[in-house]
């Protein structure tokens, strides 16, 4: 049972480049989330999804896009990378929505934009 | 402003010592979670507290939610190097949005 799998683990982007962070879960969870973690700032919610075909903005959605075509996958897209998007990105899933069930996290993607 | 404040921000203790980490909100906490994170890895779920006064323990880690549901504490007894990492609390403080604290970095010196 792999849980939540994120790829890649590390990536360096130049300003203006685009990329997709991949996230997949094999627990049949309906709820999936993308967070970013910056030093001293905790985790901030970027986007979340309550099921296939349904996504919604979190606290810091600007500069990002998501899609949820299947229950398993929830990719995060950066269209025009900016230095402010340098961060560690975590994907998470849960059986039912917060706060009723705990989040299961992937190991993160460390992104640097220069 | 930060919805959840954690203290201390960092902690260095000698192996075998006890320690406490606090998570505080100015509002009522719903579904308070504690997570642990090791460098380069994701967050591991430790415990969830929902009721005021609730206390849960797992091995040498005990978490409690106070009666007013505005503060939670995480206590580690007889700390070990394996306890080292970043501890984060997370909670719904508005009734419809979940927030994380800023984290407490714990170092345990053998």
Short mmCIF file of C-alpha atoms in Angstrom, two decimals:
data_model
loop_
_atom_site.label_atom_id
_atom_site.label_comp_id
_atom_site.label_asym_id
_atom_site.label_seq_id
_atom_site.Cartn_x
_atom_site.Cartn_y
_atom_site.Cartn_z
CA UNK A 1 0.00 0.00 0.00
CA UNK A 2 1.85 3.09 -1.26
CA UNK A 3 -0.46 5.74 0.30
CA UNK A 4 0.15 9.19 -1.22
CA UNK A 5 2.90 9.39 -3.84
CA UNK A 6 4.38 12.68 -5.05
CA UNK A 7 6.73 13.24 -7.96
CA UNK A 8 9.25 14.69 -8.47
CA UNK A 9 11.02 14.98 -5.11
CA UNK A 10 13.13 17.93 -6.19
CA UNK A 11 12.94 20.42 -9.04
CA UNK A 12 14.68 23.62 -10.03
CA UNK A 13 12.79 25.94 -12.38
CA UNK A 14 13.73 29.16 -14.07
CA UNK A 15 11.42 32.15 -13.76
CA UNK A 16 8.58 31.88 -16.26
CA UNK A 17 8.85 28.12 -16.78
CA UNK A 18 5.93 25.84 -16.11
CA UNK A 19 5.64 22.43 -14.52
CA UNK A 20 3.19 19.96 -13.06
CA UNK A 21 3.58 18.40 -9.64
CA UNK A 22 2.10 14.94 -9.62
CA UNK A 23 0.13 13.40 -6.77
CA UNK A 24 -1.51 9.99 -6.63
CA UNK A 25 -3.20 8.08 -3.83
CA UNK A 26 -4.28 4.46 -3.72
CA UNK A 27 -6.54 4.61 -0.64
CA UNK A 28 -9.72 5.48 -2.55
CA UNK A 29 -9.95 8.78 -0.67
CA UNK A 30 -12.40 11.32 -2.03
CA UNK A 31 -10.70 14.34 -0.49
CA UNK A 32 -7.34 15.57 -1.73
CA UNK A 33 -5.34 18.68 -0.89
CA UNK A 34 -2.28 20.65 -1.95
CA UNK A 35 -0.31 22.55 0.66
CA UNK A 36 2.84 24.60 0.53
CA UNK A 37 5.23 24.82 3.46
CA UNK A 38 7.46 27.83 3.94
CA UNK A 39 9.93 28.26 6.82
CA UNK A 40 8.24 29.64 9.93
CA UNK A 41 4.86 29.82 8.17
CA UNK A 42 3.39 26.38 8.68
CA UNK A 43 1.36 24.81 5.90
CA UNK A 44 -0.91 26.88 3.69
CA UNK A 45 -3.71 25.31 1.64
CA UNK A 46 -3.46 25.98 -2.09
CA UNK A 47 -6.31 23.94 -3.57
CA UNK A 48 -8.45 21.05 -2.53
CA UNK A 49 -10.87 18.59 -4.09
CA UNK A 50 -13.83 16.76 -2.59
CA UNK A 51 -14.09 14.28 -5.45
CA UNK A 52 -13.37 13.68 -9.11
CA UNK A 53 -14.34 16.69 -11.17
CA UNK A 54 -14.66 19.03 -8.18
CA UNK A 55 -11.95 21.43 -7.06
CA UNK A 56 -11.90 24.59 -4.99
CA UNK A 57 -9.46 27.30 -3.95
CA UNK A 58 -7.73 27.30 -0.62
CA UNK A 59 -5.93 30.08 1.20
CA UNK A 60 -3.15 30.77 -1.37
CA UNK A 61 -4.34 29.69 -4.87
CA UNK A 62 -2.80 32.47 -7.00
CA UNK A 63 -0.30 31.20 -9.56
CA UNK A 64 -1.55 27.61 -9.42
CA UNK A 65 -4.11 25.42 -11.12
CA UNK A 66 -5.42 21.95 -10.40
CA UNK A 67 -7.55 19.29 -12.01
CA UNK A 68 -9.15 16.12 -10.68
CA UNK A 69 -10.17 13.82 -13.51
CA UNK A 70 -9.89 10.64 -11.42
CA UNK A 71 -10.23 9.78 -7.73
CA UNK A 72 -6.57 8.74 -7.61
CA UNK A 73 -4.79 11.72 -9.17
CA UNK A 74 -4.62 15.40 -8.23
CA UNK A 75 -1.90 17.24 -10.19
CA UNK A 76 -0.86 20.81 -9.36
CA UNK A 77 0.14 23.07 -12.24
CA UNK A 78 2.44 26.08 -12.09
CA UNK A 79 2.09 28.07 -15.32
CA UNK A 80 4.60 30.91 -14.92
CA UNK A 81 6.99 30.09 -12.12
CA UNK A 82 8.01 32.95 -9.84
CA UNK A 83 10.62 33.07 -7.04
CA UNK A 84 7.76 33.43 -4.53
CA UNK A 85 6.73 29.89 -5.43
CA UNK A 86 9.96 28.47 -4.06
CA UNK A 87 8.65 26.17 -1.36
CA UNK A 88 8.03 22.58 -0.32
CA UNK A 89 4.76 21.28 -1.70
CA UNK A 90 2.76 18.56 0.01
CA UNK A 91 -0.15 16.61 -1.34
CA UNK A 92 -2.54 14.99 1.12
CA UNK A 93 -5.71 12.96 1.10
CA UNK A 94 -8.41 12.04 3.57
CA UNK A 95 -11.26 9.58 3.75
CA UNK A 96 -13.78 12.26 4.65
CA UNK A 97 -13.39 16.01 4.91
CA UNK A 98 -11.56 17.92 7.60
CA UNK A 99 -11.76 18.09 10.51
CA UNK A 100 -13.42 14.71 10.80
CA UNK A 101 -10.58 12.50 9.58
CA UNK A 102 -6.80 12.83 9.54
CA UNK A 103 -4.79 13.77 6.48
CA UNK A 104 -2.38 11.31 4.86
CA UNK A 105 0.59 13.16 3.40
CA UNK A 106 3.02 12.47 0.60
CA UNK A 107 6.74 13.05 1.12
CA UNK A 108 6.72 16.41 -0.59
CA UNK A 109 8.24 18.12 -3.63
CA UNK A 110 10.99 20.66 -2.96
CA UNK A 111 10.77 23.36 -5.65
CA UNK A 112 13.26 26.14 -6.24
CA UNK A 113 12.54 28.94 -8.72
CA UNK A 114 15.55 31.03 -9.75
CA UNK B 1 -1.95 36.77 11.63
CA UNK B 2 -1.56 33.14 12.51
CA UNK B 3 -4.70 31.29 13.52
CA UNK B 4 -2.73 28.72 15.52
CA UNK B 5 0.31 29.69 17.55
CA UNK B 6 2.78 27.05 18.62
CA UNK B 7 5.35 27.43 21.37
CA UNK B 8 8.19 27.09 21.63
CA UNK B 9 9.37 27.48 18.04
CA UNK B 10 12.32 25.23 18.74
CA UNK B 11 13.43 23.01 21.57
CA UNK B 12 16.71 21.27 22.36
CA UNK B 13 16.60 18.71 25.14
CA UNK B 14 18.87 16.06 26.58
CA UNK B 15 17.81 12.48 25.99
CA UNK B 16 15.62 11.27 28.84
CA UNK B 17 14.12 14.68 29.63
CA UNK B 18 10.43 15.48 29.49
CA UNK B 19 9.09 18.28 27.30
CA UNK B 20 5.86 20.05 26.39
CA UNK B 21 4.76 21.77 23.18
CA UNK B 22 1.73 24.05 23.12
CA UNK B 23 -0.76 24.96 20.42
CA UNK B 24 -2.98 27.97 21.14
CA UNK B 25 -5.87 29.69 19.40
CA UNK B 26 -7.99 32.71 20.29
CA UNK B 27 -11.00 30.80 18.99
CA UNK B 28 -12.58 27.44 19.71
CA UNK B 29 -10.71 24.51 18.20
CA UNK B 30 -12.60 21.81 16.35
CA UNK B 31 -10.88 18.52 15.58
CA UNK B 32 -7.35 19.28 16.81
CA UNK B 33 -4.63 17.14 15.19
CA UNK B 34 -0.99 16.61 16.02
CA UNK B 35 1.49 15.64 13.32
CA UNK B 36 5.20 14.89 13.28
CA UNK B 37 7.50 15.66 10.38
CA UNK B 38 11.05 14.47 9.76
CA UNK B 39 13.27 16.44 7.41
CA UNK B 40 12.61 15.57 3.78
CA UNK B 41 9.51 13.59 4.61
CA UNK B 42 5.80 14.16 4.84
CA UNK B 43 3.74 14.61 7.98
CA UNK B 44 2.83 11.61 10.06
CA UNK B 45 -0.46 11.68 11.94
CA UNK B 46 -0.01 11.28 15.71
CA UNK B 47 -3.33 11.97 17.41
CA UNK B 48 -6.68 13.67 17.06
CA UNK B 49 -8.61 15.39 19.88
CA UNK B 50 -12.16 16.60 19.63
CA UNK B 51 -13.70 16.95 23.04
CA UNK B 52 -12.76 19.52 25.68
CA UNK B 53 -10.66 17.84 28.35
CA UNK B 54 -9.86 14.91 26.09
CA UNK B 55 -6.46 13.30 26.55
CA UNK B 56 -4.81 10.65 24.39
CA UNK B 57 -1.53 8.81 24.68
CA UNK B 58 0.59 6.80 22.30
CA UNK B 59 3.76 5.27 23.65
CA UNK B 60 5.52 8.17 25.40
CA UNK B 61 3.55 10.97 23.77
CA UNK B 62 0.45 12.44 25.42
CA UNK B 63 -1.79 15.11 23.93
CA UNK B 64 -4.54 17.03 25.70
CA UNK B 65 -7.20 19.51 24.61
CA UNK B 66 -8.16 21.92 27.36
CA UNK B 67 -11.74 22.29 28.61
CA UNK B 68 -12.37 25.50 26.70
CA UNK B 69 -10.98 23.91 23.50
CA UNK B 70 -8.63 26.79 22.81
CA UNK B 71 -5.31 25.16 23.64
CA UNK B 72 -3.71 21.79 23.19
CA UNK B 73 -0.49 20.49 24.67
CA UNK B 74 1.76 17.67 23.51
CA UNK B 75 3.92 16.11 26.20
CA UNK B 76 6.79 13.73 25.60
CA UNK B 77 8.06 11.70 28.52
CA UNK B 78 11.68 10.49 28.67
CA UNK B 79 12.57 11.84 25.23
CA UNK B 80 14.63 9.78 22.80
CA UNK B 81 16.54 10.72 19.63
CA UNK B 82 13.72 9.09 17.64
CA UNK B 83 11.40 11.83 18.90
CA UNK B 84 13.38 14.49 17.03
CA UNK B 85 11.56 16.30 14.25
CA UNK B 86 9.03 19.04 13.67
CA UNK B 87 5.71 18.83 15.48
CA UNK B 88 2.73 20.59 13.99
CA UNK B 89 -0.76 21.07 15.28
CA UNK B 90 -3.68 21.49 12.91
CA UNK B 91 -7.28 22.42 13.62
CA UNK B 92 -10.47 23.90 12.33
CA UNK B 93 -10.72 27.24 14.14
CA UNK B 94 -13.58 28.80 12.23
CA UNK B 95 -15.99 25.95 11.81
CA UNK B 96 -15.22 25.58 8.12
CA UNK B 97 -11.50 26.01 7.43
CA UNK B 98 -8.53 24.02 8.61
CA UNK B 99 -5.26 25.66 9.68
CA UNK B 100 -1.83 24.44 10.70
CA UNK B 101 0.43 25.90 13.36
CA UNK B 102 3.92 27.12 12.46
CA UNK B 103 5.59 24.06 13.95
CA UNK B 104 7.99 23.27 16.78
CA UNK B 105 11.41 21.90 15.93
CA UNK B 106 12.60 19.34 18.47
CA UNK B 107 16.22 18.23 18.80
CA UNK B 108 17.09 15.46 21.26
CA UNK B 109 20.75 15.24 22.22
CA UNK B 110 21.96 11.71 23.04
#
